[in-house]
């Protein structure tokens, strides 16, 4: 097989390969490290952190759907201080880039978390803007360009030298408007997509299956939506993209890269097969080799639209 350089540079963060795992689907990596050495991956987006520890939402909070799952886990996590004290030291001993994922109730909370993470040793901060703005009646930050920009500015102001990546919500009319606002506000990268809001109902009890009534859809069902959004965003902004949403196989990851992603995250697929990200990495290398590429990065933006 032809040798392929698998390394990629995501906003200054150089990874040995473009495969990352998506926030909330891989914990902090400990359970998966029992199956294989997680330094096989380019990076790990950690479970979403909040300023204070959270128990998450009451069950049921995960439901299967055709080719996917709906979840309303609700950011169960040890809080940013707990992460820095108990998870980060272990993670830093692994040869893998560490991307901390944060969620806040106010722009100030995002700023405080970035400040705490700025000298903690994480390699990047991913800012989840699919969170309700408590000051604006619960409207999600990521659905209004000005609100997303405000969070981006706060994060950049407090993150020091750590690159800031904003994770875009697909639950919007025009994702390019949000991406543009985020780039203008100084973001170093964007990641997309987060889950798509959905609902299931038990016909006999007439109750929604999830306790929170609605949840976020992820898994193979969302792949075409995610590829389309990555393509649209890549045609709009110059900052690099971490593509995700339904990636389960190498061919899915290659589609994401051709659409314009520099790197790709595997999420829900990790639940069905803990080895999925490693298989995606190996398969991407094989695809690049079969196409005669010397660098996997040559796939990025390579789609030839009709
Ligand atoms: C159970 C579960 C928990 C998640 N938790 C988070 C989270 O804490 N923060 C976040 O930004 N995204 C979270 N996500 C969204 C994923 O990171 C990802 O954007 C989405 O699931 C699409 O990718 P996938 O189809 O490969 O899973 C979560 C998704 C799932 C399924």
Coordinates of N, CA and C in Angstrom, one line a residue, residues 200-287:
X200 N -40.0 11.0 19.7 CA -40.7 9.7 19.5 C -41.8 9.6 20.5
X201 N -42.9 9.0 20.1 CA -44.1 8.9 21.0 C -44.5 7.4 21.1
X202 N -44.8 6.9 22.3 CA -45.3 5.6 22.5 C -46.8 5.7 22.3
X203 N -47.3 4.9 21.2 CA -48.7 5.1 20.8 C -49.6 4.6 21.8
X204 N -49.3 3.6 22.6 CA -50.2 3.0 23.6 C -50.3 3.9 24.9
X205 N -49.2 4.4 25.4 CA -49.3 5.3 26.6 C -49.5 6.7 26.2
X206 N -49.3 7.0 24.9 CA -49.4 8.4 24.3 C -48.4 9.3 25.0
X207 N -47.4 8.7 25.6 CA -46.3 9.6 26.2 C -45.1 9.6 25.3
X208 N -44.4 10.7 25.2 CA -43.1 10.7 24.5 C -42.2 9.7 25.2
X209 N -41.4 9.1 24.3 CA -40.5 8.0 24.9 C -39.4 8.6 25.8
X210 N -39.0 9.8 25.5 CA -38.0 10.5 26.4 C -38.7 11.3 27.4
X211 N -38.1 11.2 28.6 CA -38.7 12.0 29.7 C -38.7 13.5 29.4
X212 N -37.8 14.0 28.7 CA -37.7 15.4 28.3 C -38.6 15.7 27.1
X213 N -39.4 14.8 26.7 CA -40.3 14.9 25.5 C -39.5 14.9 24.2
X214 N -38.6 15.8 24.0 CA -37.8 15.8 22.8 C -36.3 15.5 23.1
X215 N -35.6 15.2 22.0 CA -34.2 14.9 22.2 C -33.4 15.2 21.0
X216 N -32.1 14.8 20.9 CA -31.3 15.1 19.8 C -31.0 13.9 19.0
X217 N -31.3 13.9 17.7 CA -31.1 12.8 16.8 C -29.6 12.7 16.3
X218 N -29.0 11.5 16.4 CA -27.7 11.3 15.9 C -27.6 9.9 15.3
X219 N -26.4 9.6 14.7 CA -26.2 8.3 14.1 C -26.4 8.4 12.6
X220 N -26.2 7.3 11.9 CA -26.2 7.2 10.4 C -27.3 8.0 9.7
X221 N -28.5 8.1 10.4 CA -29.6 8.8 9.8 C -29.3 10.3 9.5
X222 N -28.4 10.9 10.2 CA -28.1 12.3 10.0 C -27.0 12.6 9.1
X223 N -26.3 11.6 8.6 CA -25.1 11.8 7.8 C -25.3 12.7 6.6
X224 N -26.3 12.5 5.8 CA -26.5 13.3 4.6 C -26.7 14.8 5.0
X225 N -27.4 15.0 6.1 CA -27.7 16.4 6.5 C -26.3 17.0 6.9
X226 N -25.5 16.3 7.7 CA -24.2 16.8 8.1 C -23.3 17.1 7.0
X227 N -23.2 16.2 6.0 CA -22.3 16.4 4.8 C -22.8 17.6 4.1
X228 N -24.1 17.8 3.9 CA -24.6 19.0 3.2 C -24.2 20.3 4.0
X229 N -24.3 20.2 5.3 CA -24.0 21.4 6.1 C -22.5 21.7 6.1
X230 N -21.7 20.7 6.2 CA -20.2 20.9 6.1 C -19.9 21.5 4.8
X231 N -20.5 21.1 3.7 CA -20.2 21.6 2.4 C -20.6 23.1 2.3
X232 N -21.8 23.4 2.9 CA -22.2 24.8 2.8 C -21.3 25.7 3.7
X233 N -20.9 25.2 4.8 CA -20.1 26.0 5.7 C -18.7 26.2 5.1
X234 N -18.2 25.1 4.5 CA -16.8 25.2 3.8 C -16.8 26.2 2.7
X235 N -18.0 26.4 2.1 CA -18.1 27.3 1.0 C -18.3 28.8 1.5
X236 N -18.4 28.9 2.8 CA -18.7 30.2 3.4 C -17.5 30.8 4.2
X237 N -16.8 30.0 5.0 CA -15.8 30.5 5.9 C -14.4 29.9 5.5
X238 N -13.4 30.6 6.0 CA -12.0 30.1 5.7 C -11.4 29.3 6.9
X239 N -12.0 29.4 8.1 CA -11.5 28.6 9.2 C -11.8 27.2 9.0
X240 N -10.9 26.3 9.6 CA -11.1 24.9 9.3 C -12.3 24.3 10.0
X241 N -12.7 23.1 9.5 CA -13.9 22.4 10.0 C -13.6 21.0 10.5
X242 N -14.2 20.7 11.7 CA -14.2 19.4 12.2 C -15.6 18.9 11.9
X243 N -15.7 17.9 11.0 CA -17.0 17.4 10.5 C -17.5 16.2 11.3
X244 N -18.8 16.2 11.6 CA -19.3 15.0 12.3 C -20.8 15.0 12.1
X245 N -21.4 13.8 12.5 CA -22.8 13.6 12.3 C -23.0 12.3 11.4
X246 N -23.2 11.2 12.1 CA -23.5 10.0 11.4 C -22.3 9.2 10.8
X247 N -21.1 9.7 11.2 CA -19.9 9.0 10.6 C -19.8 7.6 11.3
X248 N -19.9 6.5 10.5 CA -19.7 5.2 11.1 C -18.6 4.4 10.4
X249 N -18.4 4.8 9.1 CA -17.4 4.0 8.3 C -16.4 5.0 7.6
X250 N -15.3 4.5 7.1 CA -14.3 5.3 6.5 C -14.9 6.1 5.3
X251 N -15.8 5.5 4.6 CA -16.4 6.1 3.4 C -17.2 7.4 3.8
X252 N -17.8 7.3 5.0 CA -18.6 8.4 5.6 C -17.6 9.6 5.9
X253 N -16.5 9.2 6.5 CA -15.5 10.2 6.9 C -14.9 10.8 5.6
X254 N -14.7 10.0 4.6 CA -14.1 10.6 3.3 C -15.1 11.6 2.7
X255 N -16.4 11.3 2.8 CA -17.4 12.2 2.3 C -17.3 13.5 3.0
X256 N -17.2 13.5 4.4 CA -17.0 14.7 5.2 C -15.8 15.5 4.8
X257 N -14.7 14.8 4.5 CA -13.5 15.5 4.1 C -13.7 16.1 2.7
X258 N -14.2 15.4 1.8 CA -14.4 15.9 0.4 C -15.3 17.1 0.5
X259 N -16.3 17.1 1.4 CA -17.2 18.2 1.5 C -16.5 19.5 2.1
X260 N -15.3 19.3 2.7 CA -14.6 20.4 3.2 C -14.0 20.3 4.6
X261 N -14.2 19.2 5.3 CA -13.7 19.0 6.7 C -12.3 18.7 6.7
X262 N -11.5 19.3 7.6 CA -10.1 19.0 7.8 C -9.9 17.7 8.6
X263 N -10.9 17.5 9.6 CA -10.8 16.3 10.4 C -12.3 15.9 10.7
X264 N -12.4 14.7 11.2 CA -13.8 14.1 11.3 C -14.0 13.5 12.7
X265 N -15.2 13.6 13.2 CA -15.4 13.0 14.5 C -16.4 11.8 14.4
X266 N -16.1 10.7 15.1 CA -17.0 9.6 15.1 C -17.8 9.6 16.5
X267 N -19.1 9.6 16.5 CA -19.9 9.7 17.7 C -20.7 8.5 18.0
X268 N -21.9 8.5 17.7 CA -22.9 7.4 18.0 C -22.4 6.1 17.6
X269 N -21.6 6.0 16.5 CA -21.1 4.7 16.1 C -20.2 4.0 17.1
X270 N -19.6 4.8 18.1 CA -18.8 4.2 19.1 C -19.6 3.3 20.1
X271 N -20.9 3.6 20.2 CA -21.8 2.8 21.1 C -22.0 1.4 20.5
X272 N -22.2 1.3 19.2 CA -22.4 0.1 18.5 C -21.1 -0.7 18.4
X273 N -20.0 0.0 18.2 CA -18.7 -0.7 18.0 C -17.6 0.2 18.5
X274 N -17.1 -0.1 19.7 CA -16.0 0.7 20.3 C -14.8 1.0 19.4
X275 N -14.6 0.0 18.5 CA -13.5 0.1 17.6 C -13.8 1.0 16.3
X276 N -15.0 1.5 16.2 CA -15.4 2.2 15.0 C -14.4 3.3 14.6
X277 N -13.9 4.2 15.6 CA -13.0 5.2 15.2 C -11.7 4.7 14.6
X278 N -11.2 3.6 15.1 CA -9.9 3.0 14.6 C -10.1 2.4 13.2
X279 N -11.3 1.8 13.0 CA -11.6 1.3 11.7 C -11.8 2.4 10.7
X280 N -12.4 3.5 11.1 CA -12.5 4.7 10.2 C -11.1 5.2 9.8
X281 N -10.2 5.3 10.8 CA -8.8 5.7 10.5 C -8.2 4.8 9.5
X282 N -8.2 3.5 9.7 CA -7.6 2.5 8.8 C -8.2 2.6 7.4
X283 N -9.5 2.7 7.4 CA -10.2 2.7 6.1 C -9.9 4.0 5.4
X284 N -9.8 5.1 6.1 CA -9.5 6.4 5.4 C -8.1 6.3 4.8
X285 N -7.2 5.7 5.5 CA -5.8 5.5 4.9 C -5.9 4.7 3.6
X286 N -6.7 3.6 3.7 CA -6.8 2.8 2.5 C -7.4 3.5 1.3
X287 N -8.5 4.3 1.6 CA -9.1 5.1 0.5 C -8.1 6.1 -0.1

